[in-house]
mmCIF file of C-alpha atoms in Angstrom:
data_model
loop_
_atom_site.group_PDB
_atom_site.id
_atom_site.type_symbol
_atom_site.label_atom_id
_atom_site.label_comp_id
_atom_site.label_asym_id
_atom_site.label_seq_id
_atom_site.Cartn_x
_atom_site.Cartn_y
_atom_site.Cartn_z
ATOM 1 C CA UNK A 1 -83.379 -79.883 -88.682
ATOM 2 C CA UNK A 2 -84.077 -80.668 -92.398
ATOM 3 C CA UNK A 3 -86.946 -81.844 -94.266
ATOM 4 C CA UNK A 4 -85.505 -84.931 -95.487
ATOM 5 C CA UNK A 5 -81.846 -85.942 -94.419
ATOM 6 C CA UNK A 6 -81.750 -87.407 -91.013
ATOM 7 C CA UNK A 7 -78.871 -85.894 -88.235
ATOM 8 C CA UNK A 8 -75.767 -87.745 -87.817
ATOM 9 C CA UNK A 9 -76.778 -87.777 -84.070
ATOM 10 C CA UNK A 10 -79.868 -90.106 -84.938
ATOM 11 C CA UNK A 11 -77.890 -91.928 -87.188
ATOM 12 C CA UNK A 12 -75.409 -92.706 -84.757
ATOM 13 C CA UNK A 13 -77.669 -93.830 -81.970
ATOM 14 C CA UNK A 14 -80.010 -95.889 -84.761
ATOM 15 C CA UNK A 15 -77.279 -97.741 -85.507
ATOM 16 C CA UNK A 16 -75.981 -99.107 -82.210
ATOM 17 C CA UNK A 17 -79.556 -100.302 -81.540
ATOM 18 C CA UNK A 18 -79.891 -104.099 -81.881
ATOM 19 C CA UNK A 19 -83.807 -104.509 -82.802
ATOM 20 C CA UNK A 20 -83.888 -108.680 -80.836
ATOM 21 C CA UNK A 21 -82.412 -107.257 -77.499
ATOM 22 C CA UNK A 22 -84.635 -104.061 -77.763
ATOM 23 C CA UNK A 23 -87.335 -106.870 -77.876
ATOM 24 C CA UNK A 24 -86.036 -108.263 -74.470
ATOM 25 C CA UNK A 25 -85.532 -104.802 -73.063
ATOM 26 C CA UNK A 26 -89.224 -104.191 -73.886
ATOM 27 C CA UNK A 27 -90.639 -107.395 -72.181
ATOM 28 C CA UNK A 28 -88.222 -106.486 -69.298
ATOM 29 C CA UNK A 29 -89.547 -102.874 -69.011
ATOM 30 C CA UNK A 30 -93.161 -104.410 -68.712
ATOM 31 C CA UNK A 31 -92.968 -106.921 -66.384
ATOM 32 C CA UNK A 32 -90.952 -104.070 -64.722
ATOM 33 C CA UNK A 33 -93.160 -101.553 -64.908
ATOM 34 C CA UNK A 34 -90.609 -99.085 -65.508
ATOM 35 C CA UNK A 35 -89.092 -97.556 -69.134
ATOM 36 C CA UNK A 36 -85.900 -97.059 -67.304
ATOM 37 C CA UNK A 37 -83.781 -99.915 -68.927
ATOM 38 C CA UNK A 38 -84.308 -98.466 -72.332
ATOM 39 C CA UNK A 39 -82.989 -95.313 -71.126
ATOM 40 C CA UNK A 40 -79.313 -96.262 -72.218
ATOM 41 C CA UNK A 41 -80.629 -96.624 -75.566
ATOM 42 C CA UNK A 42 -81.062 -93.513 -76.451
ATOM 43 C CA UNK A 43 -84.209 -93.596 -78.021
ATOM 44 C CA UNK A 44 -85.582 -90.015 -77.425
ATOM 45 C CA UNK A 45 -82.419 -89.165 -79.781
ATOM 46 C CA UNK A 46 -83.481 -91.069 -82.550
ATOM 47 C CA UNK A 47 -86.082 -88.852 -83.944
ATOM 48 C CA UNK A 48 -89.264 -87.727 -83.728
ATOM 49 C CA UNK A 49 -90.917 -90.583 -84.889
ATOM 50 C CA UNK A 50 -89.259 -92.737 -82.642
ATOM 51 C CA UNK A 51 -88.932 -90.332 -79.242
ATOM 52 C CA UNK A 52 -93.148 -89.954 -80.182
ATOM 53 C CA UNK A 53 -93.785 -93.743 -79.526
ATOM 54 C CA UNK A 54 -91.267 -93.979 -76.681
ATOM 55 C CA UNK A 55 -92.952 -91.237 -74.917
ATOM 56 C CA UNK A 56 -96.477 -93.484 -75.796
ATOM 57 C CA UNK A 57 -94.769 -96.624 -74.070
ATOM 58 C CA UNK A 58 -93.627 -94.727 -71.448
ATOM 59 C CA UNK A 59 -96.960 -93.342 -70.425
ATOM 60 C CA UNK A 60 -98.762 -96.947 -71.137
ATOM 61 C CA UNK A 61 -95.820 -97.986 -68.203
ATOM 62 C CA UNK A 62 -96.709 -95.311 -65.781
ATOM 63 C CA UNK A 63 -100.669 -96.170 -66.298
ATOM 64 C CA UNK A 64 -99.329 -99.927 -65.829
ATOM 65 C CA UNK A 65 -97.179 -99.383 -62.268
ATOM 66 C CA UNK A 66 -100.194 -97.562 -60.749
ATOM 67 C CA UNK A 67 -103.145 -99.890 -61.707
ATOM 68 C CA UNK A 68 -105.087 -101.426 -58.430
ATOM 69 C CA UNK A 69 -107.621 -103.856 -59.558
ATOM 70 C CA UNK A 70 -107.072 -107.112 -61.275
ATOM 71 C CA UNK A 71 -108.868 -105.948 -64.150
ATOM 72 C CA UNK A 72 -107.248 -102.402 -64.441
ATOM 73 C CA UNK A 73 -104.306 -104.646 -64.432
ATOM 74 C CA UNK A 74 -104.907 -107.164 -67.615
ATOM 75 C CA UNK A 75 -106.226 -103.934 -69.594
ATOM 76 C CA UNK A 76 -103.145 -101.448 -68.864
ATOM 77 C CA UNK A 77 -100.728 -104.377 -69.284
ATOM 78 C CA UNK A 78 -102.320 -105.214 -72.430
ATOM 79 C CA UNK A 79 -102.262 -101.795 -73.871
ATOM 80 C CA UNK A 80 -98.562 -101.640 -72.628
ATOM 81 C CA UNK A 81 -97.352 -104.762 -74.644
ATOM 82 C CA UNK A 82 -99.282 -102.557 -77.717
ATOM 83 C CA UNK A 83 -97.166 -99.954 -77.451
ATOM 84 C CA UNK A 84 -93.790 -101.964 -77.060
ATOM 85 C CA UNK A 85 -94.617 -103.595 -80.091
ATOM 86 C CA UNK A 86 -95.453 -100.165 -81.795
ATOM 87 C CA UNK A 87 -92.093 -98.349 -80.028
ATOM 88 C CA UNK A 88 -89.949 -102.081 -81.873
ATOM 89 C CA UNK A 89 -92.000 -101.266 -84.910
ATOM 90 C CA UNK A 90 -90.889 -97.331 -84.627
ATOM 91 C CA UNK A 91 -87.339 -98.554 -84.842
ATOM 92 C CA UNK A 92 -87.485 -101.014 -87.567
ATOM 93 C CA UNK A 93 -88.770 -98.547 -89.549
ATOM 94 C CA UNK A 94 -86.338 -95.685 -88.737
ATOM 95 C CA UNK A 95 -83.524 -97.894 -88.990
ATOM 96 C CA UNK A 96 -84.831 -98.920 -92.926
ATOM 97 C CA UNK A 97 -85.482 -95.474 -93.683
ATOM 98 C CA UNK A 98 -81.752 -94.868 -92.413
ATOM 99 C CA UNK A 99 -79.915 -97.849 -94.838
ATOM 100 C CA UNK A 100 -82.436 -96.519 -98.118
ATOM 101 C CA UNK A 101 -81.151 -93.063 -97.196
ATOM 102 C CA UNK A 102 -77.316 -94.352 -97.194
ATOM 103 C CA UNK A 103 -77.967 -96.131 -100.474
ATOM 104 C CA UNK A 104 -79.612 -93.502 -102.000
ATOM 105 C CA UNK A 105 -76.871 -91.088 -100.876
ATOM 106 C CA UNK A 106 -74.283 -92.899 -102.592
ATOM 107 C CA UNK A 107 -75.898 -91.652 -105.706
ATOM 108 C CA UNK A 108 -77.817 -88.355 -105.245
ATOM 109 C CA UNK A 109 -77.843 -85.808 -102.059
ATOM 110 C CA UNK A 110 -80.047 -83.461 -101.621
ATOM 111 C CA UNK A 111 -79.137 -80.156 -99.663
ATOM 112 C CA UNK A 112 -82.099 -79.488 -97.238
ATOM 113 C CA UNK A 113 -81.152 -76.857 -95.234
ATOM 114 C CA UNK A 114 -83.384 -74.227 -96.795
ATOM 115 C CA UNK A 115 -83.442 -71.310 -94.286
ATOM 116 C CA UNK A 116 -87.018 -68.963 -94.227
ATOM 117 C CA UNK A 117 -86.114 -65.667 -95.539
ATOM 118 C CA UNK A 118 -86.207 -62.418 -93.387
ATOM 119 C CA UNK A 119 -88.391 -60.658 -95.600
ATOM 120 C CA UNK A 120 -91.277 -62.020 -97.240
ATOM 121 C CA UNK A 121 -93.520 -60.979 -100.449
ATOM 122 C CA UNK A 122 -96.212 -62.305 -102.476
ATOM 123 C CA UNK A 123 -93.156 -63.722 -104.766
ATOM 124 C CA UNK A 124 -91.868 -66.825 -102.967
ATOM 125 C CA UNK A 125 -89.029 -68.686 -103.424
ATOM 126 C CA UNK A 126 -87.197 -71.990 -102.643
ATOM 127 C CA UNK A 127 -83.782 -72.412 -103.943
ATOM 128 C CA UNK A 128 -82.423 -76.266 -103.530
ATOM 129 C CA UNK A 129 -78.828 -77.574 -104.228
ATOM 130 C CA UNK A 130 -77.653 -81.095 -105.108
ATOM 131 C CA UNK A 131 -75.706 -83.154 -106.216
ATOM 132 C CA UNK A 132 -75.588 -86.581 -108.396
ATOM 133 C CA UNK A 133 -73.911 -88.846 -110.555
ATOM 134 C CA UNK A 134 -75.252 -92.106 -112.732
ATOM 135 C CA UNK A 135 -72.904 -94.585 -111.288
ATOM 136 C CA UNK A 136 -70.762 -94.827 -107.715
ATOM 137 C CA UNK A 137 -67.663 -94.792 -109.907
ATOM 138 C CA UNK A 138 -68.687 -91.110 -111.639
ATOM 139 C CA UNK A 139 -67.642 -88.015 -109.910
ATOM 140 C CA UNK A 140 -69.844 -85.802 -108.800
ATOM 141 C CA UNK A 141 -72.139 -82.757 -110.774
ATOM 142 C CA UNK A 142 -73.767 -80.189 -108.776
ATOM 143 C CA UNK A 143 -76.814 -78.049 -109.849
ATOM 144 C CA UNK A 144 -79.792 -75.958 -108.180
ATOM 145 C CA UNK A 145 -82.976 -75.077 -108.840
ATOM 146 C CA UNK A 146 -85.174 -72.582 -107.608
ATOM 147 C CA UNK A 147 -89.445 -72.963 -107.399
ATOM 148 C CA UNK A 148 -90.870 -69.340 -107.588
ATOM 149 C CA UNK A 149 -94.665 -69.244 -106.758
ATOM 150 C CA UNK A 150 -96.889 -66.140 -106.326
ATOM 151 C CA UNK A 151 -99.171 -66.308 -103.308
ATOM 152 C CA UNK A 152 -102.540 -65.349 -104.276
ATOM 153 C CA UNK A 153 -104.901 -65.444 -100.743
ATOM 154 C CA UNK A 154 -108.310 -65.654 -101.442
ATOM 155 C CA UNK A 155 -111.268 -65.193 -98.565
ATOM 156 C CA UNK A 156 -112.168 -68.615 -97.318
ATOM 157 C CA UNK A 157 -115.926 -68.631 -97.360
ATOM 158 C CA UNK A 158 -118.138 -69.374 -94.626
ATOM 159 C CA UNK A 159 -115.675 -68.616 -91.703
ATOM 160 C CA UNK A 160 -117.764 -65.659 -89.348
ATOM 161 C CA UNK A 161 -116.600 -62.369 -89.588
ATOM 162 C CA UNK A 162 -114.462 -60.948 -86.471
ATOM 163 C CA UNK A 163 -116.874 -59.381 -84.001
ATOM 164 C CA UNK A 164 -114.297 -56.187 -84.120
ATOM 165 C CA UNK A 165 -111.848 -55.274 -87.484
ATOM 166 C CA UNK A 166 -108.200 -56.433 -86.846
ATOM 167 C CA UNK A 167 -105.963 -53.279 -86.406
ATOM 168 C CA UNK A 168 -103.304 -52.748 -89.015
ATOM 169 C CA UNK A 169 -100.289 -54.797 -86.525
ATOM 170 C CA UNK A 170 -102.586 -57.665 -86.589
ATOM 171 C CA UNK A 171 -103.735 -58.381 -89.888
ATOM 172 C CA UNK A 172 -99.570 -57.691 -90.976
ATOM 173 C CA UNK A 173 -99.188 -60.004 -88.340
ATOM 174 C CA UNK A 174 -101.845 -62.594 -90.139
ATOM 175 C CA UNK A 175 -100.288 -61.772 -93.769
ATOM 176 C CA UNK A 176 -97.172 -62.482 -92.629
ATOM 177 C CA UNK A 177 -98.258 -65.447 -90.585
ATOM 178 C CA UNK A 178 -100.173 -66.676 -93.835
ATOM 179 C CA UNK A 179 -96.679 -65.866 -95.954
ATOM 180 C CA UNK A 180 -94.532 -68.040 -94.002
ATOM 181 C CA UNK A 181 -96.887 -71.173 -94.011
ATOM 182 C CA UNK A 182 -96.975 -70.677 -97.816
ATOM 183 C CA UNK A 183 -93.175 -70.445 -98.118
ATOM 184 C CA UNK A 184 -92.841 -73.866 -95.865
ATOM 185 C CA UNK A 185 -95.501 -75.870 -98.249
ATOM 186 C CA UNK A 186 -93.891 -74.761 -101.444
ATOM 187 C CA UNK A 187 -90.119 -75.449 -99.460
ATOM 188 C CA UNK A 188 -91.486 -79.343 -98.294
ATOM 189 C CA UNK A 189 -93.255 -79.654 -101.705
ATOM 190 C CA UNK A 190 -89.448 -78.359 -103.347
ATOM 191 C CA UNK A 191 -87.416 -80.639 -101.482
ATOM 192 C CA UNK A 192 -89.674 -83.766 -101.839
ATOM 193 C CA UNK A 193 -90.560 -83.662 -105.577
ATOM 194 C CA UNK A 194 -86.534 -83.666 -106.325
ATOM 195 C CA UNK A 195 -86.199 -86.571 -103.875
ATOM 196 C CA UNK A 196 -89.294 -88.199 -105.932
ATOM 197 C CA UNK A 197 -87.446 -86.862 -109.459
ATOM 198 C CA UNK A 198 -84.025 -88.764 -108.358
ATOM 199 C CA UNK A 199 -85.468 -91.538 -106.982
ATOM 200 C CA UNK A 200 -87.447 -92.330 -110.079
ATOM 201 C CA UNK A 201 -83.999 -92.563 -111.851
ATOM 202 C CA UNK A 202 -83.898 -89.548 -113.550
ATOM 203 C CA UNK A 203 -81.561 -87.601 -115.397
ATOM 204 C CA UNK A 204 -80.192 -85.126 -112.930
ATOM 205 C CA UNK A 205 -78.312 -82.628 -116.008
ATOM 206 C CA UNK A 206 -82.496 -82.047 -117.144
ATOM 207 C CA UNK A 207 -83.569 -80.618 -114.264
ATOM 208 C CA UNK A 208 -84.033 -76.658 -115.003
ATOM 209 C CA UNK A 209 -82.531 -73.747 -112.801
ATOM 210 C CA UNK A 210 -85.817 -72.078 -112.007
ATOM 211 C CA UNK A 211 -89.212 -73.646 -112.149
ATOM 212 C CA UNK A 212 -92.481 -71.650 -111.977
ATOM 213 C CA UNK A 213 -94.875 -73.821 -109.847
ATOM 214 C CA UNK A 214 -98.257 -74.951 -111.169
ATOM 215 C CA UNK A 215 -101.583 -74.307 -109.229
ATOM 216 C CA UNK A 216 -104.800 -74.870 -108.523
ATOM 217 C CA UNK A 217 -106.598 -73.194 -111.348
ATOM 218 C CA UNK A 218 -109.674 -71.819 -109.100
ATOM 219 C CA UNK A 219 -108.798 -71.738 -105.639
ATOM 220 C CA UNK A 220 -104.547 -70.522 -106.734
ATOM 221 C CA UNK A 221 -103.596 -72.713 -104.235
ATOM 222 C CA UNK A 222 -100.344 -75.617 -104.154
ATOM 223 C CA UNK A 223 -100.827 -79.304 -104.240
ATOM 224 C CA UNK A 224 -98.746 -82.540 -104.116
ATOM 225 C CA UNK A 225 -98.261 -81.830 -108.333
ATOM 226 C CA UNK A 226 -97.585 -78.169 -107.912
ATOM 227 C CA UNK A 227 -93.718 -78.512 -107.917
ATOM 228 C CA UNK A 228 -93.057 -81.444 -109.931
ATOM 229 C CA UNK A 229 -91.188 -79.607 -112.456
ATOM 230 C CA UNK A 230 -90.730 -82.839 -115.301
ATOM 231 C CA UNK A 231 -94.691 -83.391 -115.822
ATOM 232 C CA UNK A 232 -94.464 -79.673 -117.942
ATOM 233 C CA UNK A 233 -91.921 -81.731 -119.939
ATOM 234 C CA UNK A 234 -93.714 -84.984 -120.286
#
């Protein structure tokens, strides 16, 4: 799954959900004691954000059907009618997120299916493709642009030393490890600063075909500026 464009299957099952009865189902499922009426929803399908507080309500339930005293009661029924109101919440807010995406879509689209290379160096690369036009009514121009970084590890200081010396599988193992978590941050930092870039109204025919990343000027490291490729230009 992609960085930033949500699955037709969680569209699809956002989209049938009606936010007031999900309200009723909720109150139903605590005075039931039981998440199974929001089964038919669907909700576990609507991403992770979502299935993560569905799986929270769900467990407040089960905490709920098994309490004893009166007490135990009040307090687990309590905490369940939290996380209802945080599961509705969950929805609300995918839902939104869904309709800005299907606006925004209608004038940029941004291509993030960026696949992890099988061979890794210390020269990374991201290459992104989209597409955009000014107005509904324009037809479409397409364009790419690839972020090249060079990963530059440096010790991190005041970590204890191994007790025995990695052997030569392992610490390949740990520089390729290391590698691959570089390649994702410069890959999420790629995809989001040309969602940023479009969103701010730009001029998609400015954007360059290769952009060397900026970074941290002691530690060589990437931050939320590194790949924001216009500030070079402001």
């Amino acid at each position: 799954m992609g960085d930033l464009n949500m699955p037709q299957v969680q569209k699809t099952q956002l989209a049938k959900i009606d936010t007031r009865a999900l309200d009723d189902l909720i109150d139903q499922a605590i005075s039931e004691r039981s998440a199974s009426v929001l089964y038919p929803l669907g909700l576990t399908y609507c991403g992770d954000y979502v299935a993560r507080h569905f799986r929270s309500f769900e467990e407040s339930l089960r905490r709920h059907s098994i309490a004893k005293s009166s007490k135990k009661f009040e307090d687990t029924c309590e905490s369940a009618r939290r996380e209802g109101w945080d599961l509705k919440y969950a929805v609300s807010m995918a839902q939104t997120w869904m309709q800005e995406a299907e606006k925004e879509a209608e004038l940029f689209y941004i291509d993030d299916d960026v696949w992890l290379p099988l061979h890794l160096s210390t020269n990374l690369s991201v290459t992104v493709s989209y597409r955009w036009r000014r107005d509904r009514a324009d037809e479409w121009s397409r364009g790419h642009i690839t972020f090249k970084h060079v990963y530059e590890p440096r010790p991190v200081y005041g970590t204890p030393a191994p007790k025995r010396k990695p052997t030569r599988a392992q610490q390949e193992k740990m520089r390729h490890d290391n590698l691959c978590d570089e390649w994702e941050r410069l890959k999420k930092g790629a995809l989001f600063s040309l969602r940023e870039y479009f969103r701010e109204g730009r001029d998609g025919s400015e954007i360059p075909e290769t952009y060397r990343v900026t970074v941290d000027g002691y530690y060589r490291t990437l931050s939320n500026f590194s790949t924001k490729f216009w500030r070079d230009a402001a």
